[in-house]
Each structure stands twice: as C-alpha cells, then as structure tokens.
GROMACS .gro file of N, CA and C in nm:
model
  525
    1MET      N    1  18.038   6.083   8.722
    1MET     CA    2  17.927   6.004   8.762
    1MET      C    3  17.838   6.081   8.858
    2LYS      N    4  17.903   6.155   8.943
    2LYS     CA    5  17.828   6.237   9.034
    2LYS      C    6  17.740   6.334   8.960
    3LYS      N    7  17.790   6.387   8.853
    3LYS     CA    8  17.714   6.485   8.775
    3LYS      C    9  17.592   6.418   8.712
    4ILE      N   10  17.608   6.296   8.666
    4ILE     CA   11  17.496   6.226   8.604
    4ILE      C   12  17.391   6.195   8.709
    5LEU      N   13  17.437   6.155   8.825
    5LEU     CA   14  17.343   6.123   8.932
    5LEU      C   15  17.266   6.248   8.976
    6VAL      N   16  17.332   6.360   8.989
    6VAL     CA   17  17.265   6.486   9.026
    6VAL      C   18  17.168   6.525   8.916
    7LEU      N   19  17.208   6.509   8.793
    7LEU     CA   20  17.120   6.542   8.681
    7LEU      C   21  16.996   6.453   8.681
    8LEU      N   22  17.011   6.324   8.706
    8LEU     CA   23  16.896   6.232   8.712
    8LEU      C   24  16.802   6.269   8.827
    9VAL      N   25  16.857   6.304   8.940
    9VAL     CA   26  16.774   6.343   9.055
    9VAL      C   27  16.697   6.471   9.021
   10LEU      N   28  16.761   6.566   8.957
   10LEU     CA   29  16.694   6.691   8.919
   10LEU      C   30  16.584   6.664   8.816
   11VAL      N   31  16.609   6.583   8.717
   11VAL     CA   32  16.508   6.550   8.616
   11VAL      C   33  16.392   6.478   8.683
   12GLY      N   34  16.421   6.387   8.774
   12GLY     CA   35  16.316   6.315   8.847
   12GLY      C   36  16.233   6.410   8.932
   13ALA      N   37  16.298   6.507   8.997
   13ALA     CA   38  16.226   6.604   9.081
   13ALA      C   39  16.136   6.692   8.996
   14VAL      N   40  16.186   6.737   8.882
   14VAL     CA   41  16.105   6.820   8.792
   14VAL      C   42  15.987   6.739   8.738
   15ALA      N   43  16.012   6.614   8.699
   15ALA     CA   44  15.904   6.528   8.648
   15ALA      C   45  15.800   6.503   8.758
   16ALA      N   46  15.844   6.481   8.880
   16ALA     CA   47  15.751   6.457   8.991
   16ALA      C   48  15.670   6.583   9.020
   17ALA      N   49  15.733   6.701   9.010
   17ALA     CA   50  15.661   6.827   9.035
   17ALA      C   51  15.555   6.851   8.929
   18ILE      N   52  15.585   6.813   8.806
   18ILE     CA   53  15.487   6.831   8.698
   18ILE      C   54  15.377   6.726   8.708
   19TRP      N   55  15.412   6.605   8.733
   19TRP     CA   56  15.316   6.494   8.733
   19TRP      C   57  15.234   6.490   8.862
   20ARG      N   58  15.284   6.516   8.976
   20ARG     CA   59  15.223   6.518   9.109
   20ARG      C   60  15.145   6.390   9.138
   21PRO      N   61  15.207   6.281   9.155
   21PRO     CA   62  15.136   6.155   9.179
   21PRO      C   63  15.064   6.152   9.313
   22TRP      N   64  15.097   6.241   9.403
   22TRP     CA   65  15.031   6.243   9.534
   22TRP      C   66  14.893   6.309   9.531
   23GLU      N   67  14.858   6.379   9.421
   23GLU     CA   68  14.726   6.443   9.411
   23GLU      C   69  14.629   6.352   9.338
   24ASP      N   70  14.497   6.366   9.371
   24ASP     CA   71  14.390   6.288   9.308
   24ASP      C   72  14.363   6.344   9.168
   25ASP      N   73  14.349   6.255   9.069
   25ASP     CA   74  14.325   6.298   8.932
   25ASP      C   75  14.181   6.344   8.908
   26THR      N   76  14.087   6.302   8.990
   26THR     CA   77  13.946   6.339   8.968
   26THR      C   78  13.924   6.483   9.010
   27VAL      N   79  13.840   6.552   8.935
   27VAL     CA   80  13.808   6.692   8.962
   27VAL      C   81  13.674   6.695   9.034
   28ALA      N   82  13.669   6.759   9.147
   28ALA     CA   83  13.543   6.771   9.222
   28ALA      C   84  13.457   6.879   9.160
   29ILE      N   85  13.329   6.846   9.133
   29ILE     CA   86  13.236   6.942   9.074
   29ILE      C   87  13.137   6.982   9.182
   30ASP      N   88  13.127   7.112   9.205
   30ASP     CA   89  13.031   7.164   9.303
   30ASP      C   90  12.898   7.187   9.231
   31LEU      N   91  12.797   7.103   9.258
   31LEU     CA   92  12.669   7.114   9.190
   31LEU      C   93  12.587   7.233   9.239
   32GLY      N   94  12.626   7.293   9.349
   32GLY     CA   95  12.552   7.407   9.401
   32GLY      C   96  12.591   7.539   9.337
   33VAL      N   97  12.692   7.537   9.251
   33VAL     CA   98  12.740   7.660   9.190
   33VAL      C   99  12.699   7.661   9.043
   34ASP      N  100  12.641   7.772   8.999
   34ASP     CA  101  12.605   7.787   8.858
   34ASP      C  102  12.732   7.801   8.775
   35ARG      N  103  12.728   7.738   8.659
   35ARG     CA  104  12.842   7.750   8.569
   35ARG      C  105  12.796   7.820   8.444
   36ALA      N  106  12.881   7.898   8.388
   36ALA     CA  107  12.849   7.970   8.264
   36ALA      C  108  12.860   7.874   8.147
   37ILE      N  109  12.768   7.889   8.054
   37ILE     CA  110  12.772   7.810   7.931
   37ILE      C  111  12.802   7.906   7.818
   38ALA      N  112  12.906   7.878   7.745
   38ALA     CA  113  12.947   7.968   7.637
   38ALA      C  114  12.852   7.954   7.519
   39GLU      N  115  12.821   8.067   7.457
   39GLU     CA  116  12.733   8.070   7.340
   39GLU      C  117  12.798   8.164   7.240
   40SER      N  118  12.788   8.130   7.115
   40SER     CA  119  12.842   8.217   7.011
   40SER      C  120  12.763   8.347   7.007
   41VAL      N  121  12.829   8.454   6.977
   41VAL     CA  122  12.765   8.585   6.970
   41VAL      C  123  12.675   8.588   6.847
   42SER      N  124  12.550   8.631   6.868
   42SER     CA  125  12.458   8.644   6.755
   42SER      C  126  12.359   8.756   6.786
   43ILE      N  127  12.298   8.808   6.681
   43ILE     CA  128  12.197   8.913   6.696
   43ILE      C  129  12.061   8.846   6.684
   44ARG      N  130  11.975   8.867   6.785
   44ARG     CA  131  11.840   8.810   6.781
   44ARG      C  132  11.748   8.893   6.869
   45THR      N  133  11.620   8.873   6.853
   45THR     CA  134  11.521   8.945   6.931
   45THR      C  135  11.498   8.872   7.062
   46LEU      N  136  11.505   8.945   7.171
   46LEU     CA  137  11.480   8.885   7.302
   46LEU      C  138  11.330   8.887   7.329
   47THR      N  139  11.280   8.780   7.384
   47THR     CA  140  11.138   8.772   7.418
   47THR      C  141  11.124   8.733   7.564
   48ASP      N  142  11.014   8.776   7.623
   48ASP     CA  143  10.984   8.743   7.762
   48ASP      C  144  10.874   8.637   7.759
   49GLU      N  145  10.910   8.512   7.767
   49GLU     CA  146  10.815   8.403   7.755
   49GLU      C  147  10.832   8.305   7.870
   50ILE      N  148  10.720   8.246   7.909
   50ILE     CA  149  10.722   8.138   8.007
   50ILE      C  150  10.644   8.023   7.946
   51THR      N  151  10.700   7.906   7.947
   51THR     CA  152  10.630   7.788   7.896
   51THR      C  153  10.588   7.705   8.016
   52ILE      N  154  10.458   7.681   8.025
   52ILE     CA  155  10.404   7.603   8.136
   52ILE      C  156  10.329   7.485   8.077
   53ARG      N  157  10.354   7.370   8.129
   53ARG     CA  158  10.283   7.251   8.084
   53ARG      C  159  10.178   7.215   8.189
   54GLY      N  160  10.060   7.178   8.141
   54GLY     CA  161   9.954   7.141   8.234
   54GLY      C  162   9.827   7.108   8.161
   55GLU      N  163   9.721   7.099   8.235
   55GLU     CA  164   9.590   7.066   8.180
   55GLU      C  165   9.492   7.172   8.226
   56LEU      N  166   9.411   7.220   8.133
   56LEU     CA  167   9.313   7.323   8.163
   56LEU      C  168   9.174   7.264   8.151
   57ARG      N  169   9.092   7.285   8.256
   57ARG     CA  170   8.955   7.233   8.255
   57ARG      C  171   8.859   7.341   8.300
   58ARG      N  172   8.733   7.325   8.262
   58ARG     CA  173   8.629   7.417   8.310
   58ARG      C  174   8.595   7.380   8.454
   59ASP      N  175   8.568   7.480   8.536
   59ASP     CA  176   8.520   7.452   8.671
   59ASP      C  177   8.379   7.396   8.665
   60GLU      N  178   8.301   7.451   8.575
   60GLU     CA  179   8.161   7.413   8.571
   60GLU      C  180   8.106   7.440   8.431
   61LEU      N  181   8.029   7.349   8.380
   61LEU     CA  182   7.963   7.368   8.252
   61LEU      C  183   7.818   7.401   8.282
   62GLN      N  184   7.771   7.513   8.232
   62GLN     CA  185   7.635   7.559   8.263
   62GLN      C  186   7.549   7.553   8.138
   63VAL      N  187   7.433   7.491   8.151
   63VAL     CA  188   7.336   7.486   8.042
   63VAL      C  189   7.239   7.601   8.061
   64VAL      N  190   7.217   7.678   7.956
   64VAL     CA  191   7.125   7.792   7.962
   64VAL      C  192   6.999   7.753   7.888
   65THR      N  193   6.886   7.766   7.956
   65THR     CA  194   6.757   7.734   7.893
   65THR      C  195   6.669   7.858   7.893
   66ALA      N  196   6.582   7.865   7.796
   66ALA     CA  197   6.490   7.978   7.786
   66ALA      C  198   6.350   7.931   7.824
   67SER      N  199   6.277   8.019   7.891
   67SER     CA  200   6.142   7.982   7.934
   67SER      C  201   6.040   7.999   7.822
   68SER      N  202   6.078   8.067   7.716
   68SER     CA  203   5.986   8.084   7.603
   68SER      C  204   6.064   8.074   7.472
   69ALA      N  205   5.991   8.047   7.365
   69ALA     CA  206   6.055   8.034   7.234
   69ALA      C  207   6.086   8.172   7.176
   70GLY      N  208   6.184   8.178   7.089
   70GLY     CA  209   6.218   8.304   7.023
   70GLY      C  210   6.335   8.283   6.930
   71LYS      N  211   6.366   8.387   6.854
   71LYS     CA  212   6.478   8.381   6.760
   71LYS      C  213   6.597   8.454   6.820
   72VAL      N  214   6.711   8.386   6.816
   72VAL     CA  215   6.834   8.446   6.865
   72VAL      C  216   6.883   8.542   6.757
   73GLY      N  217   6.893   8.669   6.795
   73GLY     CA  218   6.935   8.771   6.699
   73GLY      C  219   7.083   8.795   6.697
   74ALA      N  220   7.147   8.786   6.812
   74ALA     CA  221   7.291   8.811   6.821
   74ALA      C  222   7.347   8.736   6.940
   75VAL      N  223   7.467   8.686   6.923
   75VAL     CA  224   7.540   8.622   7.033
   75VAL      C  225   7.665   8.705   7.054
   76THR      N  226   7.681   8.759   7.175
   76THR     CA  227   7.792   8.852   7.201
   76THR      C  228   7.908   8.788   7.275
   77VAL      N  229   7.901   8.659   7.304
   77VAL     CA  230   8.012   8.590   7.369
   77VAL      C  231   8.056   8.474   7.281
   78ALA      N  232   8.182   8.441   7.293
   78ALA     CA  233   8.237   8.328   7.217
   78ALA      C  234   8.268   8.214   7.312
   79ASP      N  235   8.279   8.095   7.258
   79ASP     CA  236   8.312   7.979   7.339
   79ASP      C  237   8.444   8.004   7.411
   80GLY      N  238   8.444   7.985   7.541
   80GLY     CA  239   8.564   8.004   7.620
   80GLY      C  240   8.576   8.140   7.685
   81ASP      N  241   8.488   8.236   7.649
   81ASP     CA  242   8.492   8.368   7.711
   81ASP      C  243   8.457   8.359   7.859
   82THR      N  244   8.513   8.447   7.938
   82THR     CA  245   8.476   8.458   8.078
   82THR      C  246   8.362   8.557   8.087
   83VAL      N  247   8.256   8.517   8.154
   83VAL     CA  248   8.136   8.599   8.163
   83VAL      C  249   8.120   8.647   8.306
   84ALA      N  250   8.088   8.775   8.323
   84ALA     CA  251   8.066   8.833   8.455
   84ALA      C  252   7.922   8.880   8.464
   85ALA      N  253   7.876   8.898   8.587
   85ALA     CA  254   7.740   8.948   8.608
   85ALA      C  255   7.725   9.083   8.539
   86GLY      N  256   7.614   9.099   8.467
   86GLY     CA  257   7.586   9.222   8.395
   86GLY      C  258   7.626   9.218   8.249
   87ASP      N  259   7.704   9.116   8.209
   87ASP     CA  260   7.746   9.105   8.069
   87ASP      C  261   7.629   9.061   7.981
   88LEU      N  262   7.621   9.121   7.863
   88LEU     CA  263   7.520   9.082   7.764
   88LEU      C  264   7.567   8.952   7.699
   89LEU      N  265   7.481   8.849   7.701
   89LEU     CA  266   7.517   8.720   7.644
   89LEU      C  267   7.468   8.706   7.501
   90LEU      N  268   7.341   8.739   7.480
   90LEU     CA  269   7.279   8.728   7.348
   90LEU      C  270   7.150   8.806   7.350
   91SER      N  271   7.083   8.811   7.237
   91SER     CA  272   6.951   8.874   7.233
   91SER      C  273   6.854   8.776   7.169
   92VAL      N  274   6.735   8.769   7.228
   92VAL     CA  275   6.629   8.682   7.178
   92VAL      C  276   6.510   8.771   7.144
   93ASP      N  277   6.468   8.768   7.018
   93ASP     CA  278   6.360   8.853   6.970
   93ASP      C  279   6.384   9.000   7.006
   94GLY      N  280   6.509   9.043   6.997
   94GLY     CA  281   6.544   9.183   7.022
   94GLY      C  282   6.562   9.217   7.169
   95ARG      N  283   6.540   9.124   7.258
   95ARG     CA  284   6.557   9.151   7.402
   95ARG      C  285   6.690   9.093   7.449
   96GLN      N  286   6.756   9.169   7.534
   96GLN     CA  287   6.887   9.127   7.584
   96GLN      C  288   6.874   9.014   7.685
   97VAL      N  289   6.966   8.920   7.676
   97VAL     CA  290   6.981   8.817   7.779
   97VAL      C  291   7.109   8.851   7.852
   98VAL      N  292   7.096   8.882   7.981
   98VAL     CA  293   7.206   8.935   8.060
   98VAL      C  294   7.244   8.834   8.168
   99ALA      N  295   7.373   8.816   8.190
   99ALA     CA  296   7.421   8.727   8.295
   99ALA      C  297   7.399   8.791   8.432
  100VAL      N  298   7.351   8.712   8.526
  100VAL     CA  299   7.336   8.758   8.663
  100VAL      C  300   7.407   8.659   8.754
  101ASP      N  301   7.448   8.707   8.870
  101ASP     CA  302   7.519   8.624   8.966
  101ASP      C  303   7.418   8.560   9.060
  102GLY      N  304   7.419   8.430   9.072
  102GLY     CA  305   7.327   8.362   9.162
  102GLY      C  306   7.364   8.216   9.179
  103ASP      N  307   7.302   8.154   9.278
  103ASP     CA  308   7.332   8.014   9.307
  103ASP      C  309   7.248   7.918   9.225
  104PHE      N  310   7.136   7.964   9.170
  104PHE     CA  311   7.048   7.876   9.093
  104PHE      C  312   6.969   7.958   8.993
  105ALA      N  313   6.909   7.890   8.896
  105ALA     CA  314   6.831   7.957   8.792
  105ALA      C  315   6.693   7.994   8.848
  106PHE      N  316   6.639   8.103   8.797
  106PHE     CA  317   6.503   8.140   8.836
  106PHE      C  318   6.407   8.039   8.773
  107TYR      N  319   6.313   7.991   8.851
  107TYR     CA  320   6.231   7.879   8.805
  107TYR      C  321   6.081   7.903   8.810
  108ARG      N  322   6.038   8.020   8.855
  108ARG     CA  323   5.893   8.045   8.864
  108ARG      C  324   5.865   8.192   8.845
  109SER      N  325   5.739   8.223   8.816
  109SER     CA  326   5.696   8.362   8.807
  109SER      C  327   5.679   8.416   8.948
  110LEU      N  328   5.722   8.539   8.968
  110LEU     CA  329   5.712   8.601   9.100
  110LEU      C  330   5.618   8.719   9.094
  111ASP      N  331   5.551   8.744   9.204
  111ASP     CA  332   5.462   8.859   9.215
  111ASP      C  333   5.459   8.901   9.361
  112VAL      N  334   5.400   9.015   9.388
  112VAL     CA  335   5.393   9.066   9.525
  112VAL      C  336   5.332   8.957   9.614
  113GLY      N  337   5.402   8.931   9.724
  113GLY     CA  338   5.359   8.829   9.818
  113GLY      C  339   5.434   8.698   9.803
  114SER      N  340   5.505   8.678   9.691
  114SER     CA  341   5.584   8.555   9.674
  114SER      C  342   5.697   8.554   9.776
  115GLU      N  343   5.728   8.436   9.826
  115GLU     CA  344   5.836   8.422   9.924
  115GLU      C  345   5.928   8.308   9.883
  116GLY      N  346   6.055   8.322   9.917
  116GLY     CA  347   6.149   8.213   9.893
  116GLY      C  348   6.290   8.261   9.865
  117ALA      N  349   6.380   8.164   9.855
  117ALA     CA  350   6.521   8.195   9.829
  117ALA      C  351   6.540   8.260   9.692
  118ASP      N  352   6.452   8.228   9.597
  118ASP     CA  353   6.462   8.290   9.465
  118ASP      C  354   6.430   8.439   9.471
  119VAL      N  355   6.340   8.478   9.562
  119VAL     CA  356   6.309   8.621   9.580
  119VAL      C  357   6.431   8.692   9.636
  120ARG      N  358   6.495   8.632   9.736
  120ARG     CA  359   6.616   8.691   9.794
  120ARG      C  360   6.724   8.706   9.686
  121GLN      N  361   6.743   8.603   9.605
  121GLN     CA  362   6.843   8.610   9.499
  121GLN      C  363   6.810   8.721   9.400
  122LEU      N  364   6.684   8.734   9.362
  122LEU     CA  365   6.642   8.841   9.270
  122LEU      C  366   6.673   8.977   9.331
  123GLU      N  367   6.639   8.996   9.458
  123GLU     CA  368   6.664   9.124   9.524
  123GLU      C  369   6.814   9.153   9.533
  124GLU      N  370   6.896   9.051   9.554
  124GLU     CA  371   7.042   9.070   9.557
  124GLU      C  372   7.093   9.112   9.419
  125VAL      N  373   7.041   9.050   9.313
  125VAL     CA  374   7.081   9.085   9.176
  125VAL      C  375   7.042   9.229   9.145
  126LEU      N  376   6.919   9.266   9.178
  126LEU     CA  377   6.871   9.402   9.150
  126LEU      C  378   6.949   9.505   9.230
  127SER      N  379   6.975   9.476   9.357
  127SER     CA  380   7.050   9.569   9.442
  127SER      C  381   7.193   9.586   9.391
  128ALA      N  382   7.256   9.476   9.349
  128ALA     CA  383   7.393   9.483   9.296
  128ALA      C  384   7.398   9.565   9.168
  129ALA      N  385   7.287   9.567   9.093
  129ALA     CA  386   7.281   9.645   8.968
  129ALA      C  387   7.244   9.791   8.995
  130GLY      N  388   7.224   9.827   9.123
  130GLY     CA  389   7.198   9.966   9.158
  130GLY      C  390   7.052  10.003   9.167
  131HIS      N  391   6.962   9.906   9.174
  131HIS     CA  392   6.819   9.934   9.182
  131HIS      C  393   6.771   9.914   9.326
  132ASP      N  394   6.690  10.008   9.374
  132ASP     CA  395   6.639  10.001   9.511
  132ASP      C  396   6.528   9.898   9.521
  133VAL      N  397   6.544   9.803   9.614
  133VAL     CA  398   6.442   9.700   9.636
  133VAL      C  399   6.397   9.697   9.781
  134GLY      N  400   6.436   9.798   9.858
  134GLY     CA  401   6.404   9.797  10.001
  134GLY      C  402   6.494   9.698  10.072
  135ASP      N  403   6.438   9.631  10.174
  135ASP     CA  404   6.515   9.531  10.248
  135ASP      C  405   6.534   9.407  10.162
  136ILE      N  406   6.656   9.354  10.164
  136ILE     CA  407   6.682   9.229  10.091
  136ILE      C  408   6.641   9.114  10.182
  137ASP      N  409   6.533   9.049  10.144
  137ASP     CA  410   6.478   8.940  10.223
  137ASP      C  411   6.411   8.839  10.131
  138ASP      N  412   6.332   8.750  10.186
  138ASP     CA  413   6.266   8.646  10.107
  138ASP      C  414   6.128   8.685  10.057
  139LEU      N  415   6.086   8.809  10.081
  139LEU     CA  416   5.950   8.852  10.046
  139LEU      C  417   5.953   8.949   9.927
  140TYR      N  418   5.875   8.917   9.822
  140TYR     CA  419   5.861   9.002   9.703
  140TYR      C  420   5.760   9.111   9.736
  141THR      N  421   5.807   9.236   9.733
  141THR     CA  422   5.722   9.350   9.770
  141THR      C  423   5.705   9.443   9.650
  142GLU      N  424   5.629   9.551   9.673
  142GLU     CA  425   5.613   9.654   9.569
  142GLU      C  426   5.748   9.716   9.534
  143GLU      N  427   5.836   9.730   9.635
  143GLU     CA  428   5.970   9.784   9.608
  143GLU      C  429   6.049   9.688   9.518
  144THR      N  430   6.033   9.558   9.541
  144THR     CA  431   6.099   9.459   9.456
  144THR      C  432   6.047   9.472   9.313
  145ARG      N  433   5.915   9.488   9.298
  145ARG     CA  434   5.853   9.503   9.167
  145ARG      C  435   5.908   9.627   9.097
  146ALA      N  436   5.919   9.739   9.170
  146ALA     CA  437   5.970   9.863   9.111
  146ALA      C  438   6.116   9.848   9.068
  147GLY      N  439   6.198   9.782   9.152
  147GLY     CA  440   6.338   9.759   9.117
  147GLY      C  441   6.352   9.670   8.995
  148LEU      N  442   6.267   9.566   8.986
  148LEU     CA  443   6.269   9.477   8.870
  148LEU      C  444   6.225   9.551   8.744
  149ALA      N  445   6.123   9.635   8.756
  149ALA     CA  446   6.075   9.712   8.639
  149ALA      C  447   6.186   9.805   8.589
  150ALA      N  448   6.261   9.868   8.681
  150ALA     CA  449   6.370   9.957   8.641
  150ALA      C  450   6.482   9.877   8.573
  151TRP      N  451   6.515   9.760   8.628
  151TRP     CA  452   6.619   9.676   8.569
  151TRP      C  453   6.576   9.629   8.430
  152GLN      N  454   6.450   9.588   8.417
  152GLN     CA  455   6.400   9.541   8.288
  152GLN      C  456   6.397   9.654   8.185
  153ALA      N  457   6.360   9.773   8.226
  153ALA     CA  458   6.358   9.887   8.134
  153ALA      C  459   6.500   9.918   8.085
  154ALA      N  460   6.597   9.904   8.174
  154ALA     CA  461   6.737   9.930   8.136
  154ALA      C  462   6.788   9.827   8.035
  155HIS      N  463   6.723   9.710   8.028
  155HIS     CA  464   6.768   9.603   7.938
  155HIS      C  465   6.668   9.574   7.826
  156GLY      N  466   6.577   9.667   7.800
  156GLY     CA  467   6.487   9.653   7.686
  156GLY      C  468   6.364   9.569   7.711
  157TYR      N  469   6.327   9.549   7.835
  157TYR     CA  470   6.208   9.470   7.870
  157TYR      C  471   6.099   9.562   7.925
  158VAL      N  472   6.068   9.666   7.856
  158VAL     CA  473   5.971   9.764   7.906
  158VAL      C  474   5.834   9.699   7.920
  159GLY      N  475   5.771   9.721   8.036
  159GLY     CA  476   5.634   9.676   8.060
  159GLY      C  477   5.618   9.529   8.086
  160THR      N  478   5.725   9.459   8.127
  160THR     CA  479   5.710   9.315   8.150
  160THR      C  480   5.686   9.280   8.295
  161ALA      N  481   5.714   9.372   8.387
  161ALA     CA  482   5.687   9.343   8.528
  161ALA      C  483   5.536   9.345   8.549
  162PRO      N  484   5.481   9.243   8.612
  162PRO     CA  485   5.336   9.239   8.628
  162PRO      C  486   5.286   9.355   8.713
  163GLU      N  487   5.177   9.411   8.672
  163GLU     CA  488   5.115   9.520   8.747
  163GLU      C  489   5.026   9.462   8.855
  164ALA      N  490   5.015   9.536   8.963
  164ALA     CA  491   4.927   9.492   9.071
  164ALA      C  492   4.782   9.504   9.025
  165ASP      N  493   4.702   9.407   9.067
  165ASP     CA  494   4.560   9.412   9.034
  165ASP      C  495   4.498   9.533   9.103
  166GLU      N  496   4.421   9.609   9.027
  166GLU     CA  497   4.353   9.724   9.083
  166GLU      C  498   4.204   9.708   9.060
  167VAL      N  499   4.130   9.747   9.158
  167VAL     CA  500   3.984   9.743   9.146
  167VAL      C  501   3.934   9.886   9.150
  168VAL      N  502   3.859   9.922   9.050
  168VAL     CA  503   3.801  10.056   9.044
  168VAL      C  504   3.651  10.040   9.059
  169THR      N  505   3.597  10.108   9.157
  169THR     CA  506   3.452  10.102   9.179
  169THR      C  507   3.391  10.233   9.133
  170VAL      N  508   3.292  10.222   9.047
  170VAL     CA  509   3.223  10.340   8.995
  170VAL      C  510   3.077  10.330   9.038
  171THR      N  511   3.030  10.435   9.098
  171THR     CA  512   2.887  10.437   9.134
  171THR      C  513   2.819  10.547   9.056
  172LEU      N  514   2.705  10.516   9.008
  172LEU     CA  515   2.626  10.613   8.933
  172LEU      C  516   2.511  10.662   9.020
  173GLN      N  517   2.494  10.789   9.021
  173GLN     CA  518   2.382  10.845   9.097
  173GLN      C  519   2.263  10.864   9.005
  174ALA      N  520   2.154  10.842   9.061
  174ALA     CA  521   2.031  10.861   8.982
  174ALA      C  522   2.008  11.008   8.959
  175ASN      N  523   1.945  11.043   8.844
  175ASN     CA  524   1.914  11.181   8.813
  175ASN      C  525   1.789  11.224   8.875
   0.00000   0.00000   0.00000
C-alpha cells in the first residue's frame, strides 16, 4: 500500500509540474515589440514605392488674356505643367509669349516718363532676364526702353519698343 501511495504522489507531482495550475494561462503580448510575419519564399521584383492618399489642388488659377487679336501657332505647355519665369508658353502670329514673374498683369502702354508699380515690375522682369535698365524704380526711362527693346529682340519682337519722338529742324539758306 505504501508503494501505491508513493506512486500516486509521484504521478500527482509530475502532473502538477506539467500542468502548473499556479501560473496564468493568458499570454502577455508586448505591443511595443515588432514581430516577424512569416512569408513563403518566392522570386519577385522589388520596387521602391510609397503610396500617399490625399487631395491635390491648384494654388491659383490664372486667366491669360491677349491685348490684341492673332492666331495661336504653337502651344508649348500642357495642362498641369509647372511654368517658370522665362518659359515659352505659346506663339501668337509667330511671336513668342513668355512667362514673366510679377504680382499683376501689365495693363497699359508705357513710354518714357511713365510712372507706377507696373514700371517697377517691368524693370524687375528685364533686370532678372539680364538686361540693363539702370536703377529699378517707378520711372520709365531711356534705359528702361533700351532694356525692353533688347528683351523684345531676344523674343522675336524686333522694333516694337516705341521710339522717342525726335524733331529735326532744317533751315534753308537763300542763294
């Protein structure tokens, strides 16, 4: 009987060691640790891609108007292109229409003596394009006219800058 009792105690001890009723059955998962996910081995091409979800909008929609009528011969930009100052946009009657950087559209004819913010903007555009206009200010001068003529010649607008009025006095002497 003693042997049976010892055997039962040993079987109970082994069963208790295997079963461990004093330990919690739930497994704690540490969410701060990355876990490996098994994947079957396969041959494929690796790509470097990022998928971003969002909405794309224009900052500003700009309407371009022409001061005179003409035929559009070529359009060198497509819808959605990014345009920078100096880029050729299109040609009208064989003349280039070039993008310039400015706060507003040119709205009047300028000549020597004209003053205003549009004159300053014109001088800034010409100076940025590498043409000498003298001091950049609000006054349209002969230097501004010369810089504009050089810019226009570079873009196929030869002879469009207005010439200064000249008065020639001729006196005839009697014979």
